Short mmCIF file of N, CA and C in Angstrom, two decimals:
data_model
loop_
_atom_site.label_atom_id
_atom_site.label_comp_id
_atom_site.label_asym_id
_atom_site.label_seq_id
_atom_site.Cartn_x
_atom_site.Cartn_y
_atom_site.Cartn_z
N UNK A 9 -11.39 7.45 26.34
CA UNK A 9 -11.27 7.16 24.92
C UNK A 9 -10.14 6.15 24.73
N UNK A 10 -10.36 5.22 23.80
CA UNK A 10 -9.34 4.23 23.48
C UNK A 10 -9.13 4.23 21.97
N UNK A 11 -7.85 4.30 21.58
CA UNK A 11 -7.46 4.25 20.17
C UNK A 11 -6.69 2.96 19.95
N UNK A 12 -6.95 2.32 18.83
CA UNK A 12 -6.17 1.16 18.44
C UNK A 12 -5.20 1.59 17.34
N UNK A 13 -3.96 1.16 17.49
CA UNK A 13 -2.90 1.48 16.54
C UNK A 13 -2.44 0.19 15.87
N UNK A 14 -2.28 0.25 14.57
CA UNK A 14 -1.84 -0.92 13.82
C UNK A 14 -0.45 -1.36 14.28
N UNK A 15 -0.29 -2.65 14.48
CA UNK A 15 1.01 -3.19 14.92
C UNK A 15 2.10 -2.99 13.88
N UNK A 16 1.72 -2.73 12.64
CA UNK A 16 2.72 -2.51 11.59
C UNK A 16 3.40 -1.14 11.73
N UNK A 17 2.84 -0.26 12.55
CA UNK A 17 3.46 1.04 12.78
C UNK A 17 4.80 0.82 13.49
N UNK A 18 5.85 1.40 12.96
CA UNK A 18 7.16 1.27 13.58
C UNK A 18 7.16 2.01 14.91
N UNK A 19 7.52 1.31 15.96
CA UNK A 19 7.41 1.83 17.32
C UNK A 19 8.13 3.16 17.53
N UNK A 20 9.31 3.33 17.00
CA UNK A 20 10.09 4.54 17.29
C UNK A 20 9.76 5.73 16.39
N UNK A 21 8.89 5.58 15.41
CA UNK A 21 8.59 6.67 14.48
C UNK A 21 7.31 7.43 14.82
N UNK A 22 6.62 7.02 15.86
CA UNK A 22 5.32 7.62 16.15
C UNK A 22 5.19 8.04 17.60
N UNK A 23 6.31 8.34 18.22
CA UNK A 23 6.31 8.72 19.63
C UNK A 23 5.56 10.01 19.89
N UNK A 24 5.60 10.96 18.94
CA UNK A 24 4.88 12.22 19.15
C UNK A 24 3.37 11.98 19.29
N UNK A 25 2.83 11.06 18.50
CA UNK A 25 1.40 10.75 18.61
C UNK A 25 1.11 10.02 19.92
N UNK A 26 1.94 9.04 20.25
CA UNK A 26 1.72 8.28 21.49
C UNK A 26 1.82 9.19 22.71
N UNK A 27 2.75 10.13 22.68
CA UNK A 27 2.89 11.08 23.80
C UNK A 27 1.62 11.94 23.91
N UNK A 28 1.11 12.39 22.77
CA UNK A 28 -0.13 13.18 22.80
C UNK A 28 -1.26 12.36 23.40
N UNK A 29 -1.40 11.10 22.97
CA UNK A 29 -2.46 10.25 23.50
C UNK A 29 -2.31 10.11 25.02
N UNK A 30 -1.11 9.78 25.48
CA UNK A 30 -0.87 9.58 26.92
C UNK A 30 -1.14 10.87 27.71
N UNK A 31 -0.66 11.99 27.19
CA UNK A 31 -0.84 13.28 27.87
C UNK A 31 -2.30 13.69 27.96
N UNK A 32 -3.14 13.14 27.09
CA UNK A 32 -4.55 13.51 27.06
C UNK A 32 -5.46 12.38 27.54
N UNK A 33 -4.89 11.42 28.26
CA UNK A 33 -5.68 10.35 28.86
C UNK A 33 -6.30 9.39 27.87
N UNK A 34 -5.70 9.27 26.70
CA UNK A 34 -6.22 8.37 25.66
C UNK A 34 -5.40 7.08 25.68
N UNK A 35 -6.08 5.98 25.92
CA UNK A 35 -5.41 4.68 25.92
C UNK A 35 -5.11 4.28 24.47
N UNK A 36 -3.92 3.78 24.23
CA UNK A 36 -3.52 3.36 22.88
C UNK A 36 -3.07 1.91 22.94
N UNK A 37 -3.77 1.06 22.20
CA UNK A 37 -3.47 -0.38 22.18
C UNK A 37 -3.03 -0.77 20.77
N UNK A 38 -1.98 -1.55 20.70
CA UNK A 38 -1.47 -2.00 19.40
C UNK A 38 -2.06 -3.36 19.04
N UNK A 39 -2.73 -3.40 17.88
CA UNK A 39 -3.30 -4.63 17.33
C UNK A 39 -3.13 -4.59 15.82
N UNK A 40 -3.20 -5.73 15.15
CA UNK A 40 -3.14 -5.69 13.68
C UNK A 40 -4.47 -5.19 13.11
N UNK A 41 -4.39 -4.15 12.28
CA UNK A 41 -5.59 -3.58 11.66
C UNK A 41 -5.62 -3.92 10.18
N UNK A 42 -6.80 -4.25 9.64
CA UNK A 42 -6.89 -4.56 8.21
C UNK A 42 -6.70 -3.34 7.32
N UNK A 43 -7.15 -2.18 7.78
CA UNK A 43 -7.04 -0.93 7.01
C UNK A 43 -6.70 0.19 7.98
N UNK A 44 -5.74 1.02 7.61
CA UNK A 44 -5.40 2.19 8.40
C UNK A 44 -4.42 1.90 9.51
N UNK A 45 -3.96 2.99 10.14
CA UNK A 45 -3.02 2.91 11.25
C UNK A 45 -3.69 3.16 12.59
N UNK A 46 -4.82 3.91 12.59
CA UNK A 46 -5.49 4.26 13.84
C UNK A 46 -7.00 4.17 13.66
N UNK A 47 -7.66 3.61 14.68
CA UNK A 47 -9.12 3.58 14.72
C UNK A 47 -9.56 3.89 16.16
N UNK A 48 -10.79 4.33 16.31
CA UNK A 48 -11.38 4.48 17.65
C UNK A 48 -12.00 3.15 18.05
N UNK A 49 -11.81 2.80 19.30
CA UNK A 49 -12.47 1.60 19.80
C UNK A 49 -13.97 1.86 19.91
N UNK A 50 -14.74 0.82 19.71
CA UNK A 50 -16.20 0.90 19.86
C UNK A 50 -16.69 -0.45 20.38
N UNK A 51 -17.98 -0.62 20.54
CA UNK A 51 -18.52 -1.87 21.10
C UNK A 51 -18.15 -3.09 20.26
N UNK A 52 -18.21 -2.96 18.92
CA UNK A 52 -17.87 -4.10 18.06
C UNK A 52 -16.40 -4.47 18.19
N UNK A 53 -15.54 -3.47 18.21
CA UNK A 53 -14.10 -3.70 18.37
C UNK A 53 -13.83 -4.38 19.71
N UNK A 54 -14.42 -3.83 20.77
CA UNK A 54 -14.22 -4.38 22.12
C UNK A 54 -14.71 -5.82 22.21
N UNK A 55 -15.82 -6.14 21.53
CA UNK A 55 -16.34 -7.50 21.54
C UNK A 55 -15.31 -8.47 20.95
N UNK A 56 -14.72 -8.10 19.81
CA UNK A 56 -13.71 -8.95 19.18
C UNK A 56 -12.51 -9.12 20.12
N UNK A 57 -12.02 -8.01 20.68
CA UNK A 57 -10.84 -8.08 21.55
C UNK A 57 -11.11 -8.96 22.77
N UNK A 58 -12.28 -8.83 23.38
CA UNK A 58 -12.62 -9.62 24.58
C UNK A 58 -12.76 -11.10 24.24
N UNK A 59 -13.42 -11.41 23.12
CA UNK A 59 -13.59 -12.82 22.74
C UNK A 59 -12.24 -13.48 22.47
N UNK A 60 -11.35 -12.76 21.79
CA UNK A 60 -10.02 -13.32 21.49
C UNK A 60 -9.22 -13.52 22.77
N UNK A 61 -9.30 -12.52 23.67
CA UNK A 61 -8.57 -12.62 24.94
C UNK A 61 -9.10 -13.79 25.78
N UNK A 62 -10.42 -13.94 25.81
CA UNK A 62 -11.04 -15.02 26.58
C UNK A 62 -10.59 -16.39 26.09
N UNK A 63 -10.42 -16.50 24.78
CA UNK A 63 -9.97 -17.78 24.20
C UNK A 63 -8.45 -17.93 24.22
N UNK A 64 -7.76 -16.85 24.61
CA UNK A 64 -6.30 -16.92 24.71
C UNK A 64 -5.59 -16.95 23.37
N UNK A 65 -6.22 -16.35 22.35
CA UNK A 65 -5.58 -16.32 21.03
C UNK A 65 -5.41 -14.87 20.57
N UNK A 66 -4.37 -14.63 19.82
CA UNK A 66 -4.12 -13.25 19.38
C UNK A 66 -5.12 -12.79 18.32
N UNK A 67 -5.33 -11.49 18.30
CA UNK A 67 -6.18 -10.87 17.28
C UNK A 67 -5.43 -10.93 15.96
N UNK A 68 -6.15 -11.32 14.90
CA UNK A 68 -5.57 -11.33 13.56
C UNK A 68 -6.10 -10.12 12.80
N UNK A 69 -5.38 -9.74 11.77
CA UNK A 69 -5.69 -8.54 10.99
C UNK A 69 -7.16 -8.48 10.55
N UNK A 70 -7.66 -9.54 9.98
CA UNK A 70 -9.01 -9.52 9.42
C UNK A 70 -10.11 -9.70 10.47
N UNK A 71 -9.75 -10.01 11.72
CA UNK A 71 -10.76 -10.15 12.78
C UNK A 71 -11.54 -8.86 13.00
N UNK A 72 -10.89 -7.72 12.75
CA UNK A 72 -11.54 -6.43 13.02
C UNK A 72 -12.27 -5.85 11.81
N UNK A 73 -12.22 -6.52 10.68
CA UNK A 73 -12.93 -6.05 9.50
C UNK A 73 -14.43 -6.06 9.79
N UNK A 74 -15.08 -4.95 9.50
CA UNK A 74 -16.51 -4.82 9.76
C UNK A 74 -16.84 -4.25 11.12
N UNK A 75 -15.81 -3.91 11.91
CA UNK A 75 -16.07 -3.38 13.25
C UNK A 75 -15.92 -1.86 13.34
N UNK A 76 -15.37 -1.24 12.32
CA UNK A 76 -15.19 0.22 12.35
C UNK A 76 -15.44 0.80 10.97
N UNK A 77 -15.75 2.11 10.95
CA UNK A 77 -16.07 2.73 9.67
C UNK A 77 -15.23 3.96 9.34
N UNK A 78 -14.27 4.30 10.20
CA UNK A 78 -13.35 5.41 9.94
C UNK A 78 -11.96 5.00 10.41
N UNK A 79 -10.95 5.29 9.59
CA UNK A 79 -9.58 5.04 10.02
C UNK A 79 -8.68 6.15 9.47
N UNK A 80 -7.57 6.34 10.17
CA UNK A 80 -6.56 7.29 9.73
C UNK A 80 -5.29 6.50 9.45
N UNK A 81 -4.76 6.69 8.27
CA UNK A 81 -3.49 6.07 7.87
C UNK A 81 -2.47 7.20 7.81
N UNK A 82 -1.41 7.12 8.60
CA UNK A 82 -0.46 8.22 8.66
C UNK A 82 0.76 7.96 7.78
N UNK A 83 1.27 9.04 7.21
CA UNK A 83 2.51 9.03 6.44
C UNK A 83 3.44 10.01 7.14
N UNK A 84 4.67 9.61 7.40
CA UNK A 84 5.57 10.47 8.17
C UNK A 84 6.18 11.59 7.36
N UNK A 85 5.92 11.61 6.04
CA UNK A 85 6.46 12.67 5.19
C UNK A 85 5.78 12.64 3.83
N UNK A 86 6.00 13.70 3.06
CA UNK A 86 5.51 13.72 1.68
C UNK A 86 6.25 12.68 0.85
N UNK A 87 7.49 12.41 1.20
CA UNK A 87 8.26 11.38 0.48
C UNK A 87 7.64 10.00 0.66
N UNK A 88 7.15 9.69 1.87
CA UNK A 88 6.50 8.40 2.09
C UNK A 88 5.20 8.34 1.28
N UNK A 89 4.46 9.43 1.24
CA UNK A 89 3.24 9.48 0.43
C UNK A 89 3.58 9.21 -1.03
N UNK A 90 4.61 9.90 -1.55
CA UNK A 90 5.06 9.71 -2.93
C UNK A 90 5.41 8.24 -3.18
N UNK A 91 6.18 7.67 -2.28
CA UNK A 91 6.58 6.26 -2.42
C UNK A 91 5.37 5.34 -2.49
N UNK A 92 4.40 5.56 -1.59
CA UNK A 92 3.21 4.70 -1.57
C UNK A 92 2.38 4.85 -2.85
N UNK A 93 2.21 6.07 -3.31
CA UNK A 93 1.34 6.31 -4.47
C UNK A 93 2.02 6.02 -5.81
N UNK A 94 3.32 6.20 -5.88
CA UNK A 94 4.02 6.04 -7.15
C UNK A 94 4.78 4.72 -7.22
N UNK A 95 5.60 4.45 -6.21
CA UNK A 95 6.48 3.29 -6.27
C UNK A 95 5.84 2.01 -5.74
N UNK A 96 4.90 2.13 -4.81
CA UNK A 96 4.24 0.95 -4.25
C UNK A 96 2.74 1.03 -4.50
N UNK A 97 2.39 1.50 -5.67
CA UNK A 97 1.00 1.80 -6.01
C UNK A 97 0.10 0.58 -5.84
N UNK A 98 0.53 -0.60 -6.25
CA UNK A 98 -0.33 -1.79 -6.18
C UNK A 98 -0.70 -2.13 -4.74
N UNK A 99 0.27 -2.08 -3.82
CA UNK A 99 -0.01 -2.38 -2.42
C UNK A 99 -0.97 -1.34 -1.83
N UNK A 100 -0.72 -0.08 -2.12
CA UNK A 100 -1.58 1.00 -1.62
C UNK A 100 -2.99 0.86 -2.20
N UNK A 101 -3.06 0.53 -3.47
CA UNK A 101 -4.34 0.37 -4.16
C UNK A 101 -5.15 -0.75 -3.51
N UNK A 102 -4.49 -1.84 -3.10
CA UNK A 102 -5.18 -2.94 -2.41
C UNK A 102 -5.84 -2.46 -1.12
N UNK A 103 -5.12 -1.63 -0.35
CA UNK A 103 -5.68 -1.12 0.90
C UNK A 103 -6.86 -0.20 0.63
N UNK A 104 -6.76 0.61 -0.40
CA UNK A 104 -7.84 1.51 -0.78
C UNK A 104 -9.09 0.70 -1.15
N UNK A 105 -8.91 -0.36 -1.92
CA UNK A 105 -10.04 -1.21 -2.30
C UNK A 105 -10.66 -1.90 -1.09
N UNK A 106 -9.81 -2.38 -0.17
CA UNK A 106 -10.31 -3.04 1.03
C UNK A 106 -11.17 -2.06 1.84
N UNK A 107 -10.70 -0.83 1.97
CA UNK A 107 -11.48 0.18 2.69
C UNK A 107 -12.81 0.45 1.98
N UNK A 108 -12.75 0.68 0.67
CA UNK A 108 -13.96 1.00 -0.08
C UNK A 108 -14.97 -0.16 -0.03
N UNK A 109 -14.48 -1.39 -0.22
CA UNK A 109 -15.37 -2.55 -0.24
C UNK A 109 -16.01 -2.83 1.11
N UNK A 110 -15.43 -2.28 2.18
CA UNK A 110 -15.96 -2.50 3.52
C UNK A 110 -16.53 -1.22 4.14
N UNK A 111 -16.81 -0.22 3.28
CA UNK A 111 -17.42 1.04 3.71
C UNK A 111 -16.64 1.72 4.85
N UNK A 112 -15.32 1.70 4.73
CA UNK A 112 -14.46 2.36 5.72
C UNK A 112 -13.98 3.68 5.12
N UNK A 113 -14.21 4.75 5.83
CA UNK A 113 -13.71 6.06 5.42
C UNK A 113 -12.20 6.08 5.69
N UNK A 114 -11.41 6.13 4.63
CA UNK A 114 -9.95 6.09 4.73
C UNK A 114 -9.40 7.51 4.58
N UNK A 115 -8.77 7.98 5.65
CA UNK A 115 -8.17 9.31 5.66
C UNK A 115 -6.65 9.14 5.74
N UNK A 116 -5.95 9.68 4.76
CA UNK A 116 -4.49 9.65 4.76
C UNK A 116 -4.01 10.97 5.36
N UNK A 117 -3.30 10.88 6.49
CA UNK A 117 -2.77 12.07 7.16
C UNK A 117 -1.26 12.12 6.93
N UNK A 118 -0.84 13.13 6.19
CA UNK A 118 0.57 13.27 5.84
C UNK A 118 1.22 14.30 6.76
N UNK A 119 2.11 13.81 7.61
CA UNK A 119 2.87 14.70 8.49
C UNK A 119 4.02 15.26 7.65
N UNK A 120 4.28 16.54 7.78
CA UNK A 120 5.39 17.10 7.00
C UNK A 120 5.88 18.41 7.60
N UNK A 121 7.14 18.65 7.34
CA UNK A 121 7.78 19.90 7.77
C UNK A 121 7.98 20.83 6.57
N UNK A 122 7.35 20.48 5.45
CA UNK A 122 7.52 21.21 4.20
C UNK A 122 6.52 22.35 4.03
N UNK A 123 5.62 22.52 4.98
CA UNK A 123 4.60 23.57 4.86
C UNK A 123 3.44 23.17 3.97
N UNK A 124 3.34 21.90 3.61
CA UNK A 124 2.25 21.42 2.77
C UNK A 124 0.99 21.29 3.63
N UNK A 125 -0.08 21.97 3.20
CA UNK A 125 -1.34 21.95 3.96
C UNK A 125 -2.50 21.39 3.14
N UNK A 126 -2.34 21.35 1.81
CA UNK A 126 -3.39 20.84 0.92
C UNK A 126 -2.74 20.03 -0.19
N UNK A 127 -3.55 19.26 -0.89
CA UNK A 127 -3.05 18.50 -2.04
C UNK A 127 -2.42 19.45 -3.06
N UNK A 128 -3.07 20.58 -3.30
CA UNK A 128 -2.58 21.54 -4.31
C UNK A 128 -1.22 22.13 -3.93
N UNK A 129 -0.93 22.21 -2.62
CA UNK A 129 0.38 22.72 -2.18
C UNK A 129 1.53 21.85 -2.66
N UNK A 130 1.23 20.61 -3.01
CA UNK A 130 2.29 19.70 -3.48
C UNK A 130 2.92 20.17 -4.79
N UNK A 131 2.27 21.09 -5.50
CA UNK A 131 2.86 21.64 -6.73
C UNK A 131 4.23 22.23 -6.44
N UNK A 132 4.41 22.80 -5.26
CA UNK A 132 5.66 23.48 -4.90
C UNK A 132 6.58 22.63 -4.02
N UNK A 133 6.22 21.36 -3.79
CA UNK A 133 7.01 20.49 -2.94
C UNK A 133 8.34 20.15 -3.61
N UNK A 134 9.41 20.20 -2.86
CA UNK A 134 10.74 19.85 -3.35
C UNK A 134 10.94 18.35 -3.15
N UNK A 135 10.63 17.58 -4.18
CA UNK A 135 10.70 16.13 -4.12
C UNK A 135 12.16 15.67 -4.18
N UNK A 136 12.66 14.98 -3.14
CA UNK A 136 14.04 14.50 -3.16
C UNK A 136 14.34 13.56 -4.32
N UNK A 137 13.31 12.88 -4.84
CA UNK A 137 13.51 11.99 -5.98
C UNK A 137 14.00 12.77 -7.20
N UNK A 138 13.51 14.00 -7.36
CA UNK A 138 13.93 14.82 -8.50
C UNK A 138 15.40 15.22 -8.39
N UNK A 139 15.84 15.55 -7.19
CA UNK A 139 17.24 15.91 -6.99
C UNK A 139 18.15 14.73 -7.32
N UNK A 140 17.78 13.52 -6.87
CA UNK A 140 18.57 12.33 -7.18
C UNK A 140 18.58 12.06 -8.68
N UNK A 141 17.42 12.25 -9.30
CA UNK A 141 17.32 12.01 -10.74
C UNK A 141 18.28 12.92 -11.51
N UNK A 142 18.28 14.22 -11.22
CA UNK A 142 19.14 15.15 -11.96
C UNK A 142 20.61 14.85 -11.71
N UNK A 143 20.94 14.43 -10.52
CA UNK A 143 22.33 14.06 -10.21
C UNK A 143 22.74 12.82 -11.02
N UNK A 144 21.87 11.81 -11.05
CA UNK A 144 22.16 10.59 -11.81
C UNK A 144 22.18 10.86 -13.31
N UNK A 145 21.32 11.74 -13.76
CA UNK A 145 21.27 12.08 -15.19
C UNK A 145 22.57 12.75 -15.62
N UNK A 146 23.05 13.72 -14.83
CA UNK A 146 24.32 14.39 -15.15
C UNK A 146 25.48 13.39 -15.17
N UNK A 147 25.49 12.51 -14.20
CA UNK A 147 26.55 11.49 -14.12
C UNK A 147 26.51 10.58 -15.35
N UNK A 148 25.31 10.16 -15.75
CA UNK A 148 25.16 9.29 -16.92
C UNK A 148 25.61 10.01 -18.19
N UNK A 149 25.22 11.27 -18.33
CA UNK A 149 25.60 12.04 -19.51
C UNK A 149 27.12 12.22 -19.59
N UNK A 150 27.75 12.46 -18.45
CA UNK A 150 29.20 12.64 -18.41
C UNK A 150 29.94 11.35 -18.78
N UNK A 151 29.33 10.22 -18.48
CA UNK A 151 29.96 8.92 -18.76
C UNK A 151 29.46 8.30 -20.07
N UNK A 152 28.68 9.06 -20.84
CA UNK A 152 28.16 8.56 -22.11
C UNK A 152 27.17 7.42 -21.95
N UNK A 153 26.48 7.38 -20.83
CA UNK A 153 25.50 6.32 -20.58
C UNK A 153 24.09 6.85 -20.81
N UNK A 154 23.16 5.92 -20.87
CA UNK A 154 21.75 6.27 -21.05
C UNK A 154 21.23 6.92 -19.76
N UNK A 155 20.45 7.99 -19.93
CA UNK A 155 19.88 8.69 -18.78
C UNK A 155 18.83 7.82 -18.09
N UNK A 156 18.73 7.93 -16.76
CA UNK A 156 17.70 7.19 -16.04
C UNK A 156 16.31 7.75 -16.35
N UNK A 157 15.31 6.94 -16.07
CA UNK A 157 13.93 7.38 -16.27
C UNK A 157 13.59 8.41 -15.19
N UNK A 158 12.97 9.53 -15.58
CA UNK A 158 12.63 10.55 -14.58
C UNK A 158 11.50 10.06 -13.66
N UNK A 159 11.52 10.54 -12.41
CA UNK A 159 10.43 10.17 -11.49
C UNK A 159 9.15 10.89 -11.88
N UNK A 160 8.06 10.43 -11.32
CA UNK A 160 6.78 11.10 -11.56
C UNK A 160 6.86 12.53 -11.03
N UNK A 161 6.22 13.43 -11.73
CA UNK A 161 6.23 14.84 -11.33
C UNK A 161 5.23 15.08 -10.21
N UNK A 162 5.34 16.24 -9.60
CA UNK A 162 4.39 16.63 -8.57
C UNK A 162 2.97 16.70 -9.14
N UNK A 163 2.85 17.15 -10.39
CA UNK A 163 1.53 17.23 -11.04
C UNK A 163 0.94 15.83 -11.19
N UNK A 164 1.78 14.85 -11.57
CA UNK A 164 1.29 13.47 -11.68
C UNK A 164 0.83 12.95 -10.32
N UNK A 165 1.59 13.26 -9.29
CA UNK A 165 1.23 12.84 -7.93
C UNK A 165 -0.14 13.44 -7.54
N UNK A 166 -0.32 14.70 -7.80
CA UNK A 166 -1.59 15.37 -7.48
C UNK A 166 -2.74 14.73 -8.26
N UNK A 167 -2.52 14.43 -9.53
CA UNK A 167 -3.58 13.79 -10.35
C UNK A 167 -3.96 12.44 -9.77
N UNK A 168 -2.97 11.66 -9.33
CA UNK A 168 -3.25 10.35 -8.72
C UNK A 168 -4.07 10.54 -7.45
N UNK A 169 -3.71 11.53 -6.65
CA UNK A 169 -4.45 11.77 -5.41
C UNK A 169 -5.88 12.18 -5.69
N UNK A 170 -6.08 13.03 -6.69
CA UNK A 170 -7.44 13.44 -7.05
C UNK A 170 -8.26 12.24 -7.55
N UNK A 171 -7.64 11.38 -8.35
CA UNK A 171 -8.39 10.22 -8.84
C UNK A 171 -8.69 9.24 -7.70
N UNK A 172 -7.77 9.08 -6.75
CA UNK A 172 -8.02 8.23 -5.58
C UNK A 172 -9.20 8.78 -4.77
N UNK A 173 -9.25 10.09 -4.63
CA UNK A 173 -10.36 10.71 -3.90
C UNK A 173 -11.68 10.54 -4.65
N UNK A 174 -11.64 10.83 -5.94
CA UNK A 174 -12.86 10.76 -6.76
C UNK A 174 -13.38 9.33 -6.89
N UNK A 175 -12.48 8.39 -7.20
CA UNK A 175 -12.90 7.03 -7.51
C UNK A 175 -13.12 6.14 -6.29
N UNK A 176 -12.37 6.42 -5.20
CA UNK A 176 -12.42 5.51 -4.05
C UNK A 176 -12.76 6.19 -2.73
N UNK A 177 -12.93 7.50 -2.74
CA UNK A 177 -13.30 8.20 -1.52
C UNK A 177 -12.16 8.44 -0.55
N UNK A 178 -10.92 8.21 -0.97
CA UNK A 178 -9.77 8.46 -0.09
C UNK A 178 -9.66 9.96 0.17
N UNK A 179 -9.43 10.30 1.42
CA UNK A 179 -9.27 11.71 1.80
C UNK A 179 -7.81 11.94 2.19
N UNK A 180 -7.25 13.04 1.73
CA UNK A 180 -5.86 13.38 2.05
C UNK A 180 -5.85 14.63 2.91
N UNK A 181 -5.18 14.55 4.06
CA UNK A 181 -5.03 15.67 4.97
C UNK A 181 -3.55 15.84 5.29
N UNK A 182 -3.18 17.03 5.71
CA UNK A 182 -1.78 17.34 5.99
C UNK A 182 -1.66 18.06 7.33
N UNK A 183 -0.55 17.85 8.02
CA UNK A 183 -0.29 18.55 9.28
C UNK A 183 1.19 18.53 9.58
N UNK A 184 1.60 19.33 10.53
CA UNK A 184 2.98 19.29 11.02
C UNK A 184 3.11 18.08 11.95
N UNK A 185 4.30 17.49 12.08
CA UNK A 185 4.46 16.31 12.94
C UNK A 185 3.97 16.53 14.38
N UNK A 186 4.20 17.70 14.93
CA UNK A 186 3.80 17.96 16.31
C UNK A 186 2.27 18.07 16.47
N UNK A 187 1.55 18.20 15.38
CA UNK A 187 0.07 18.28 15.42
C UNK A 187 -0.59 16.92 15.18
N UNK A 188 0.20 15.91 14.84
CA UNK A 188 -0.35 14.65 14.35
C UNK A 188 -1.26 13.94 15.36
N UNK A 189 -0.87 13.88 16.62
CA UNK A 189 -1.69 13.19 17.61
C UNK A 189 -3.08 13.81 17.72
N UNK A 190 -3.12 15.13 17.86
CA UNK A 190 -4.40 15.83 17.97
C UNK A 190 -5.21 15.68 16.69
N UNK A 191 -4.54 15.70 15.56
CA UNK A 191 -5.24 15.59 14.28
C UNK A 191 -5.82 14.19 14.09
N UNK A 192 -5.10 13.15 14.49
CA UNK A 192 -5.63 11.78 14.41
C UNK A 192 -6.92 11.70 15.22
N UNK A 193 -6.89 12.21 16.44
CA UNK A 193 -8.09 12.17 17.30
C UNK A 193 -9.23 12.95 16.66
N UNK A 194 -8.95 14.15 16.19
CA UNK A 194 -9.98 15.01 15.58
C UNK A 194 -10.63 14.29 14.39
N UNK A 195 -9.81 13.71 13.52
CA UNK A 195 -10.33 13.03 12.34
C UNK A 195 -11.13 11.78 12.70
N UNK A 196 -10.65 11.01 13.66
CA UNK A 196 -11.38 9.81 14.07
C UNK A 196 -12.73 10.15 14.70
N UNK A 197 -12.81 11.32 15.32
CA UNK A 197 -14.08 11.75 15.93
C UNK A 197 -15.01 12.39 14.91
N UNK A 198 -14.60 12.42 13.64
CA UNK A 198 -15.47 12.96 12.60
C UNK A 198 -15.19 14.39 12.22
N UNK A 199 -14.05 14.92 12.67
CA UNK A 199 -13.69 16.30 12.34
C UNK A 199 -13.49 16.52 10.86
N UNK A 200 -14.00 17.61 10.38
CA UNK A 200 -13.85 18.00 8.98
C UNK A 200 -12.95 19.21 8.92
N UNK A 201 -12.50 19.55 7.71
CA UNK A 201 -11.68 20.75 7.52
C UNK A 201 -12.51 22.00 7.69
#
């Protein structure tokens, strides 16, 4: 089995997944991917890689568009998920549209140590943004300044995730960091909950 990993993945933040792949005889190659962080290699993908190698030119992000139909995009924490959906919504939305327009099943896998296993579990997530907000609000009130704008609530985050699933087919999955490598493989092979 061969997995392709997006070159945009930070090398030192995904060692647990790479170790799992290596320990299980799964080759992992880094290339620029148009959507997602991980895909399974297939005949179409291999054809693109071989043609580019034969010509001596690097693979570009859009070269692989149309060669795969399932990808896993990993988030290293619930905070990263929050940031992508709330603070960087436009960039995330572009990736969701690219996946939908190209019939790619986009699965967001959120690694976390918070015990979150489902979207609904996020109701009880302790969002660090809220702690910062209350600290800044108290400071502003003590200094007679205007209070900062509160961050989006967990309920708002859940609503956004439900609408992303309903409107664009995005799937959200959760796991512990030490399970991420096995979960990426399971999802890419078509594993369901």
